[in-house]
PDB file of C-alpha atoms in Angstrom:
ATOM      1  CA  MET O   1     111.185 110.982 101.610  1.00  0.00           C
ATOM      2  CA  LEU O   2     109.689 111.053 105.090  1.00  0.00           C
ATOM      3  CA  LYS O   3     106.504 109.168 105.952  1.00  0.00           C
ATOM      4  CA  ILE O   4     104.359 110.987 108.500  1.00  0.00           C
ATOM      5  CA  SER O   5     101.900 109.028 110.631  1.00  0.00           C
ATOM      6  CA  ASN O   6      98.525 110.743 110.955  1.00  0.00           C
ATOM      7  CA  LEU O   7      99.591 113.481 108.542  1.00  0.00           C
ATOM      8  CA  HIS O   8      95.926 114.238 107.831  1.00  0.00           C
ATOM      9  CA  ASN O   9      94.628 113.175 111.241  1.00  0.00           C
ATOM     10  CA  TRP O  10      94.787 115.429 114.304  1.00  0.00           C
ATOM     11  CA  LEU O  11      92.514 113.149 116.335  1.00  0.00           C
ATOM     12  CA  SER O  12      94.636 110.032 116.840  1.00  0.00           C
ATOM     13  CA  PRO O  13      97.546 111.725 118.687  1.00  0.00           C
ATOM     14  CA  LEU O  14      95.180 113.137 121.334  1.00  0.00           C
ATOM     15  CA  PRO O  15      95.026 111.574 124.828  1.00  0.00           C
ATOM     16  CA  ASN O  16      92.485 108.749 125.023  1.00  0.00           C
ATOM     17  CA  GLU O  17      90.091 110.596 127.327  1.00  0.00           C
ATOM     18  CA  ILE O  18      89.896 113.611 125.000  1.00  0.00           C
ATOM     19  CA  LEU O  19      89.532 111.408 121.933  1.00  0.00           C
ATOM     20  CA  ALA O  20      86.738 109.439 123.591  1.00  0.00           C
ATOM     21  CA  GLU O  21      84.805 112.624 124.373  1.00  0.00           C
ATOM     22  CA  ILE O  22      85.170 113.898 120.805  1.00  0.00           C
ATOM     23  CA  GLU O  23      84.077 110.591 119.290  1.00  0.00           C
ATOM     24  CA  SER O  24      81.024 110.465 121.571  1.00  0.00           C
ATOM     25  CA  LEU O  25      79.830 113.704 119.980  1.00  0.00           C
ATOM     26  CA  MET O  26      80.448 112.688 116.378  1.00  0.00           C
ATOM     27  CA  SER O  27      77.690 111.482 114.066  1.00  0.00           C
ATOM     28  CA  VAL O  28      78.082 108.794 111.401  1.00  0.00           C
ATOM     29  CA  ARG O  29      77.018 109.377 107.806  1.00  0.00           C
ATOM     30  CA  THR O  30      77.160 107.140 104.741  1.00  0.00           C
ATOM     31  CA  LEU O  31      77.664 108.486 101.212  1.00  0.00           C
ATOM     32  CA  VAL O  32      77.165 106.625  97.944  1.00  0.00           C
ATOM     33  CA  ASP O  33      79.608 106.814  95.060  1.00  0.00           C
ATOM     34  CA  GLY O  34      79.707 110.329  93.606  1.00  0.00           C
ATOM     35  CA  GLU O  35      77.597 111.877  96.357  1.00  0.00           C
ATOM     36  CA  ALA O  36      78.740 115.364  97.357  1.00  0.00           C
ATOM     37  CA  LEU O  37      79.480 116.141 100.985  1.00  0.00           C
ATOM     38  CA  TYR O  38      79.752 119.890 100.425  1.00  0.00           C
ATOM     39  CA  HIS O  39      80.305 122.279  97.532  1.00  0.00           C
ATOM     40  CA  LEU O  40      82.544 125.247  96.846  1.00  0.00           C
ATOM     41  CA  GLY O  41      81.071 128.280  98.607  1.00  0.00           C
ATOM     42  CA  ASP O  42      78.994 126.347 101.142  1.00  0.00           C
ATOM     43  CA  LYS O  43      78.982 127.526 104.746  1.00  0.00           C
ATOM     44  CA  ALA O  44      81.298 125.519 106.996  1.00  0.00           C
ATOM     45  CA  ASN O  45      79.275 123.936 109.790  1.00  0.00           C
ATOM     46  CA  GLU O  46      81.090 120.628 110.386  1.00  0.00           C
ATOM     47  CA  LEU O  47      84.426 118.861 110.215  1.00  0.00           C
ATOM     48  CA  TYR O  48      84.830 115.255 109.098  1.00  0.00           C
ATOM     49  CA  GLN O  49      86.817 112.045 109.463  1.00  0.00           C
ATOM     50  CA  VAL O  50      86.824 109.226 106.921  1.00  0.00           C
ATOM     51  CA  VAL O  51      85.899 105.914 108.553  1.00  0.00           C
ATOM     52  CA  GLU O  52      85.853 103.794 105.416  1.00  0.00           C
ATOM     53  CA  GLY O  53      86.161 104.638 101.744  1.00  0.00           C
ATOM     54  CA  VAL O  54      87.599 107.669  99.950  1.00  0.00           C
ATOM     55  CA  ILE O  55      86.746 111.366  99.809  1.00  0.00           C
ATOM     56  CA  LYS O  56      87.916 113.408  96.827  1.00  0.00           C
ATOM     57  CA  CYS O  57      88.426 117.160  97.044  1.00  0.00           C
ATOM     58  CA  ASN O  58      88.145 118.945  93.700  1.00  0.00           C
ATOM     59  CA  MET O  59      87.439 122.126  91.754  1.00  0.00           C
ATOM     60  CA  HIS O  60      86.584 122.877  88.128  1.00  0.00           C
ATOM     61  CA  SER O  61      88.302 125.208  85.703  1.00  0.00           C
ATOM     62  CA  HIS O  62      86.406 127.836  83.719  1.00  0.00           C
ATOM     63  CA  ASP O  63      86.121 125.400  80.809  1.00  0.00           C
ATOM     64  CA  GLY O  64      84.677 122.690  83.058  1.00  0.00           C
ATOM     65  CA  LYS O  65      87.752 120.515  83.536  1.00  0.00           C
ATOM     66  CA  GLU O  66      88.020 118.790  86.904  1.00  0.00           C
ATOM     67  CA  VAL O  67      91.129 119.390  89.009  1.00  0.00           C
ATOM     68  CA  VAL O  68      91.667 117.018  91.943  1.00  0.00           C
ATOM     69  CA  ILE O  69      93.208 118.864  94.882  1.00  0.00           C
ATOM     70  CA  ALA O  70      93.410 116.119  97.500  1.00  0.00           C
ATOM     71  CA  THR O  71      92.228 112.629  98.353  1.00  0.00           C
ATOM     72  CA  PHE O  72      91.395 111.582 101.905  1.00  0.00           C
ATOM     73  CA  LEU O  73      91.502 107.952 103.035  1.00  0.00           C
ATOM     74  CA  SER O  74      90.434 106.056 106.141  1.00  0.00           C
ATOM     75  CA  GLY O  75      91.402 107.938 109.306  1.00  0.00           C
ATOM     76  CA  ASP O  76      92.000 111.256 107.550  1.00  0.00           C
ATOM     77  CA  THR O  77      90.216 114.384 108.772  1.00  0.00           C
ATOM     78  CA  PHE O  78      89.217 117.418 106.733  1.00  0.00           C
ATOM     79  CA  GLY O  79      86.922 120.435 106.783  1.00  0.00           C
ATOM     80  CA  GLU O  80      88.510 122.008 109.872  1.00  0.00           C
ATOM     81  CA  LEU O  81      89.727 125.175 108.182  1.00  0.00           C
ATOM     82  CA  GLY O  82      86.272 126.655 107.611  1.00  0.00           C
ATOM     83  CA  LEU O  83      85.419 126.195 111.284  1.00  0.00           C
ATOM     84  CA  LEU O  84      88.534 128.105 112.284  1.00  0.00           C
ATOM     85  CA  ASP O  85      88.454 131.054 109.879  1.00  0.00           C
ATOM     86  CA  GLY O  86      84.683 131.275 109.316  1.00  0.00           C
ATOM     87  CA  LEU O  87      85.050 131.413 105.533  1.00  0.00           C
ATOM     88  CA  PRO O  88      83.020 129.376 103.014  1.00  0.00           C
ATOM     89  CA  ARG O  89      84.233 126.047 101.655  1.00  0.00           C
ATOM     90  CA  ALA O  90      87.121 126.485  99.244  1.00  0.00           C
ATOM     91  CA  ALA O  91      86.460 123.337  97.184  1.00  0.00           C
ATOM     92  CA  ASN O  92      84.021 120.496  96.558  1.00  0.00           C
ATOM     93  CA  THR O  93      84.181 117.119  98.299  1.00  0.00           C
ATOM     94  CA  LEU O  94      82.536 113.910  97.124  1.00  0.00           C
ATOM     95  CA  ALA O  95      82.649 110.194  97.822  1.00  0.00           C
ATOM     96  CA  VAL O  96      84.638 107.812  95.651  1.00  0.00           C
ATOM     97  CA  GLY O  97      82.773 104.551  96.099  1.00  0.00           C
ATOM     98  CA  ASN O  98      80.517 103.974  99.086  1.00  0.00           C
ATOM     99  CA  THR O  99      82.061 105.926 101.944  1.00  0.00           C
ATOM    100  CA  THR O 100      81.400 106.241 105.662  1.00  0.00           C
ATOM    101  CA  ILE O 101      82.383 109.385 107.545  1.00  0.00           C
ATOM    102  CA  ARG O 102      82.056 110.820 111.031  1.00  0.00           C
ATOM    103  CA  THR O 103      81.093 114.455 111.562  1.00  0.00           C
ATOM    104  CA  LEU O 104      81.581 116.933 114.395  1.00  0.00           C
ATOM    105  CA  ASN O 105      79.503 120.107 114.329  1.00  0.00           C
ATOM    106  CA  LYS O 106      80.941 123.578 114.781  1.00  0.00           C
ATOM    107  CA  LYS O 107      79.355 124.181 118.185  1.00  0.00           C
ATOM    108  CA  ASN O 108      80.903 121.075 119.733  1.00  0.00           C
ATOM    109  CA  PHE O 109      84.246 121.697 118.020  1.00  0.00           C
ATOM    110  CA  ASN O 110      84.458 125.244 119.379  1.00  0.00           C
ATOM    111  CA  ARG O 111      83.568 124.107 122.881  1.00  0.00           C
ATOM    112  CA  LEU O 112      86.066 121.246 122.870  1.00  0.00           C
ATOM    113  CA  SER O 113      88.908 123.316 121.419  1.00  0.00           C
ATOM    114  CA  LEU O 114      88.480 125.837 124.232  1.00  0.00           C
ATOM    115  CA  LYS O 115      88.307 123.082 126.827  1.00  0.00           C
ATOM    116  CA  TYR O 116      91.346 121.165 125.572  1.00  0.00           C
ATOM    117  CA  PRO O 117      94.421 123.148 124.354  1.00  0.00           C
ATOM    118  CA  GLU O 118      95.809 119.846 123.029  1.00  0.00           C
ATOM    119  CA  ILE O 119      93.316 120.023 120.159  1.00  0.00           C
ATOM    120  CA  ASN O 120      94.678 123.309 118.813  1.00  0.00           C
ATOM    121  CA  ALA O 121      98.236 122.037 119.238  1.00  0.00           C
ATOM    122  CA  GLN O 122      97.527 118.967 117.102  1.00  0.00           C
ATOM    123  CA  LEU O 123      95.666 121.029 114.512  1.00  0.00           C
ATOM    124  CA  LEU O 124      98.700 123.301 114.213  1.00  0.00           C
ATOM    125  CA  VAL O 125     100.970 120.309 113.557  1.00  0.00           C
ATOM    126  CA  MET O 126      98.603 118.910 110.923  1.00  0.00           C
ATOM    127  CA  PHE O 127      98.220 122.256 109.148  1.00  0.00           C
ATOM    128  CA  SER O 128     102.013 122.683 109.137  1.00  0.00           C
ATOM    129  CA  HIS O 129     102.406 119.314 107.418  1.00  0.00           C
ATOM    130  CA  ARG O 130      99.745 120.197 104.864  1.00  0.00           C
ATOM    131  CA  MET O 131     101.443 123.523 104.167  1.00  0.00           C
ATOM    132  CA  ARG O 132     104.732 121.739 103.497  1.00  0.00           C
ATOM    133  CA  MET O 133     103.036 119.402 101.034  1.00  0.00           C
ATOM    134  CA  ALA O 134     101.164 122.245  99.338  1.00  0.00           C
ATOM    135  CA  PHE O 135     104.414 124.213  98.963  1.00  0.00           C
ATOM    136  CA  THR O 136     106.116 121.203  97.376  1.00  0.00           C
ATOM    137  CA  ILE O 137     103.267 120.525  94.959  1.00  0.00           C
ATOM    138  CA  ASN O 138     103.094 124.188  93.938  1.00  0.00           C
ATOM    139  CA  THR O 139     106.859 124.309  93.408  1.00  0.00           C
ATOM    140  CA  ASP O 140     106.692 121.125  91.334  1.00  0.00           C
ATOM    141  CA  SER O 141     103.990 122.572  89.086  1.00  0.00           C
ATOM    142  CA  LEU O 142     106.114 125.661  88.431  1.00  0.00           C
ATOM    143  CA  THR O 143     109.518 124.033  87.954  1.00  0.00           C
ATOM    144  CA  LEU O 144     109.175 120.421  86.791  1.00  0.00           C
ATOM    145  CA  THR O 145     108.196 118.775  83.529  1.00  0.00           C
ATOM    146  CA  LEU O 146     105.134 116.516  83.431  1.00  0.00           C
ATOM    147  CA  ASN O 147     107.394 113.452  83.408  1.00  0.00           C
ATOM    148  CA  LYS O 148     109.084 114.509  86.633  1.00  0.00           C
ATOM    149  CA  ARG O 149     105.869 115.635  88.327  1.00  0.00           C
ATOM    150  CA  LEU O 150     104.259 112.288  87.481  1.00  0.00           C
ATOM    151  CA  ALA O 151     107.318 110.409  88.741  1.00  0.00           C
ATOM    152  CA  ARG O 152     107.280 112.335  91.995  1.00  0.00           C
ATOM    153  CA  TYR O 153     103.559 111.728  92.501  1.00  0.00           C
ATOM    154  CA  ILE O 154     103.868 107.993  91.824  1.00  0.00           C
ATOM    155  CA  HIS O 155     106.912 107.724  94.079  1.00  0.00           C
ATOM    156  CA  ARG O 156     105.051 109.528  96.856  1.00  0.00           C
ATOM    157  CA  ILE O 157     102.202 106.999  96.661  1.00  0.00           C
ATOM    158  CA  ALA O 158     104.625 104.062  96.560  1.00  0.00           C
ATOM    159  CA  VAL O 159     106.451 105.243  99.675  1.00  0.00           C
ATOM    160  CA  SER O 160     103.178 106.084 101.393  1.00  0.00           C
ATOM    161  CA  ARG O 161     101.856 102.548 100.967  1.00  0.00           C
ATOM    162  CA  SER O 162     105.104 100.598 101.365  1.00  0.00           C
ATOM    163  CA  VAL O 163     106.443  99.252 104.631  1.00  0.00           C
ATOM    164  CA  ASN O 164     109.635 101.260 104.117  1.00  0.00           C
ATOM    165  CA  GLU O 165     111.244 103.362 101.410  1.00  0.00           C
ATOM    166  CA  ASN O 166     113.507 100.511 100.303  1.00  0.00           C
ATOM    167  CA  ASN O 167     110.589  98.118  99.847  1.00  0.00           C
ATOM    168  CA  ASP O 168     111.012  96.004  96.708  1.00  0.00           C
ATOM    169  CA  ASN O 169     107.439  94.693  96.710  1.00  0.00           C
ATOM    170  CA  ASP O 170     104.989  95.732  94.008  1.00  0.00           C
ATOM    171  CA  VAL O 171     102.590  98.532  94.936  1.00  0.00           C
ATOM    172  CA  LEU O 172      99.220  98.605  93.178  1.00  0.00           C
ATOM    173  CA  ILE O 173      97.620 101.983  92.486  1.00  0.00           C
ATOM    174  CA  ASP O 174      93.991 101.679  91.438  1.00  0.00           C
ATOM    175  CA  ILE O 175      93.831 104.902  89.456  1.00  0.00           C
ATOM    176  CA  SER O 176      93.049 105.680  85.835  1.00  0.00           C
ATOM    177  CA  HIS O 177      95.178 107.727  83.461  1.00  0.00           C
ATOM    178  CA  GLU O 178      92.350 110.239  83.326  1.00  0.00           C
ATOM    179  CA  GLU O 179      92.332 110.598  87.115  1.00  0.00           C
ATOM    180  CA  LEU O 180      96.113 111.102  87.164  1.00  0.00           C
ATOM    181  CA  GLY O 181      95.603 113.831  84.598  1.00  0.00           C
ATOM    182  CA  ARG O 182      93.065 115.556  86.826  1.00  0.00           C
ATOM    183  CA  ILE O 183      95.513 115.475  89.714  1.00  0.00           C
ATOM    184  CA  LEU O 184      98.478 116.749  87.701  1.00  0.00           C
ATOM    185  CA  GLY O 185      96.603 119.124  85.410  1.00  0.00           C
ATOM    186  CA  ALA O 186      97.416 117.231  82.220  1.00  0.00           C
ATOM    187  CA  SER O 187      95.516 115.414  79.477  1.00  0.00           C
ATOM    188  CA  ARG O 188      94.889 111.676  79.635  1.00  0.00           C
ATOM    189  CA  GLN O 189      96.890 111.274  76.441  1.00  0.00           C
ATOM    190  CA  SER O 190      99.930 113.021  77.928  1.00  0.00           C
ATOM    191  CA  ILE O 191      99.747 110.894  81.083  1.00  0.00           C
ATOM    192  CA  SER O 192      99.459 107.689  79.032  1.00  0.00           C
ATOM    193  CA  LYS O 193     102.523 108.642  76.984  1.00  0.00           C
ATOM    194  CA  GLU O 194     104.644 109.243  80.100  1.00  0.00           C
ATOM    195  CA  LEU O 195     103.442 106.046  81.811  1.00  0.00           C
ATOM    196  CA  LYS O 196     104.249 103.959  78.744  1.00  0.00           C
ATOM    197  CA  GLN O 197     107.789 105.345  78.757  1.00  0.00           C
ATOM    198  CA  MET O 198     108.145 104.527  82.461  1.00  0.00           C
ATOM    199  CA  GLU O 199     106.889 101.029  81.701  1.00  0.00           C
ATOM    200  CA  LYS O 200     109.574 100.652  79.017  1.00  0.00           C
ATOM    201  CA  ASP O 201     112.137 101.804  81.584  1.00  0.00           C
ATOM    202  CA  GLY O 202     111.034  99.047  83.963  1.00  0.00           C
ATOM    203  CA  LEU O 203     109.679 101.394  86.623  1.00  0.00           C
ATOM    204  CA  LEU O 204     106.076 100.207  86.551  1.00  0.00           C
ATOM    205  CA  GLU O 205     103.513  98.061  84.795  1.00  0.00           C
ATOM    206  CA  ILE O 206     100.251  99.254  83.282  1.00  0.00           C
ATOM    207  CA  LYS O 207      97.418  96.746  83.580  1.00  0.00           C
ATOM    208  CA  TYR O 208      93.662  97.202  83.099  1.00  0.00           C
ATOM    209  CA  GLY O 209      93.494 100.808  84.241  1.00  0.00           C
ATOM    210  CA  LYS O 210      95.817 100.191  87.172  1.00  0.00           C
ATOM    211  CA  VAL O 211      99.444 101.119  87.748  1.00  0.00           C
ATOM    212  CA  ILE O 212     101.723  98.544  89.380  1.00  0.00           C
ATOM    213  CA  ILE O 213     104.849 100.155  90.811  1.00  0.00           C
ATOM    214  CA  LYS O 214     107.793  97.764  90.759  1.00  0.00           C
ATOM    215  CA  GLY O 215     108.981  98.656  94.254  1.00  0.00           C
ATOM    216  CA  SER O 216     109.394 102.171  95.631  1.00  0.00           C
ATOM    217  CA  HIS O 217     113.170 101.737  95.728  1.00  0.00           C
ATOM    218  CA  ILE O 218     113.275 101.768  91.907  1.00  0.00           C
ATOM    219  CA  PHE O 219     111.860 105.286  91.756  1.00  0.00           C
ATOM    220  CA  SER O 220     114.234 106.339  94.524  1.00  0.00           C
ATOM    221  CA  SER O 221     117.236 105.201  92.501  1.00  0.00           C
ATOM    222  CA  GLN O 222     115.938 106.617  89.200  1.00  0.00           C
ATOM    223  CA  TYR O 223     114.870 110.012  90.543  1.00  0.00           C
ATOM    224  CA  ASP O 224     117.044 110.348  93.651  1.00  0.00           C
ATOM    225  CA  TYR O 225     118.315 113.761  92.542  1.00  0.00           C
ATOM    226  CA  LEU O 226     114.707 114.872  92.229  1.00  0.00           C
ATOM    227  CA  ILE O 227     112.986 113.202  95.169  1.00  0.00           C
ATOM    228  CA  GLY O 228     115.171 114.527  97.966  1.00  0.00           C
ATOM    229  CA  HIS O 229     114.816 113.731 101.651  1.00  0.00           C
ATOM    230  CA  ASN O 230     112.863 116.886 102.460  1.00  0.00           C
ATOM    231  CA  GLN O 231     109.658 115.509 100.951  1.00  0.00           C
ATOM    232  CA  ILE O 232     106.865 114.212 103.191  1.00  0.00           C
ATOM    233  CA  THR O 233     103.973 111.848 102.526  1.00  0.00           C
ATOM    234  CA  PRO O 234     101.186 110.292 104.612  1.00  0.00           C
ATOM    235  CA  ASP O 235     101.841 106.831 106.053  1.00  0.00           C
ATOM    236  CA  TYR O 236      99.138 104.535 104.669  1.00  0.00           C
ATOM    237  CA  SER O 237     101.227 101.367 104.902  1.00  0.00           C
ATOM    238  CA  GLU O 238      98.767  99.749 107.296  1.00  0.00           C
ATOM    239  CA  GLU O 239      95.721 100.407 105.092  1.00  0.00           C
TER     240      GLU O 239
END
């Protein structure tokens, strides 16, 4: 599995002088836990970068069940697509815990992207990475059992937050069984059953609503045939 630096961040790779000009035009906003940034169908007027905290991107099924599409952490950017294609927001976004973000309005984004071709080049790279991940997740949902989809998701987080793929240190994931179910489209009960089996197999430890992964290398050895080296994940090892 390949870790990609700045997978969700097109700003950091830009030359310092361009980055400084962009940041000078960005506004800072603070959201409280559960506060919505925008809703499905809203007009796209800004793009965003997480400074501190977590932003969750979600939708709801016809029967009201929440489906978590993506989670953005410190440094990640999002909301660019609506500025490029002019279409309404395709999902909801809300803060998980108190969260600080920076915003760039559409007018300034359009002006800067015309002024600096490097911006569009970095956006293209970021969107390509996101497309690869979306293709993988969609393929997983169509071809893998819940056990294997859960294993792949947990392994992806472990690699993302470990210093290297062979890291034998424990990795703590502060996420509930219910939240995992929302991400994988499964019930809390089904997630709990699969996690308990993984705990029996020595892959992880369940403790007070948290999942402790017993080293990312364990999942690599257990699911090597499944993981593959063509998978990518954001590099959050410095978070």
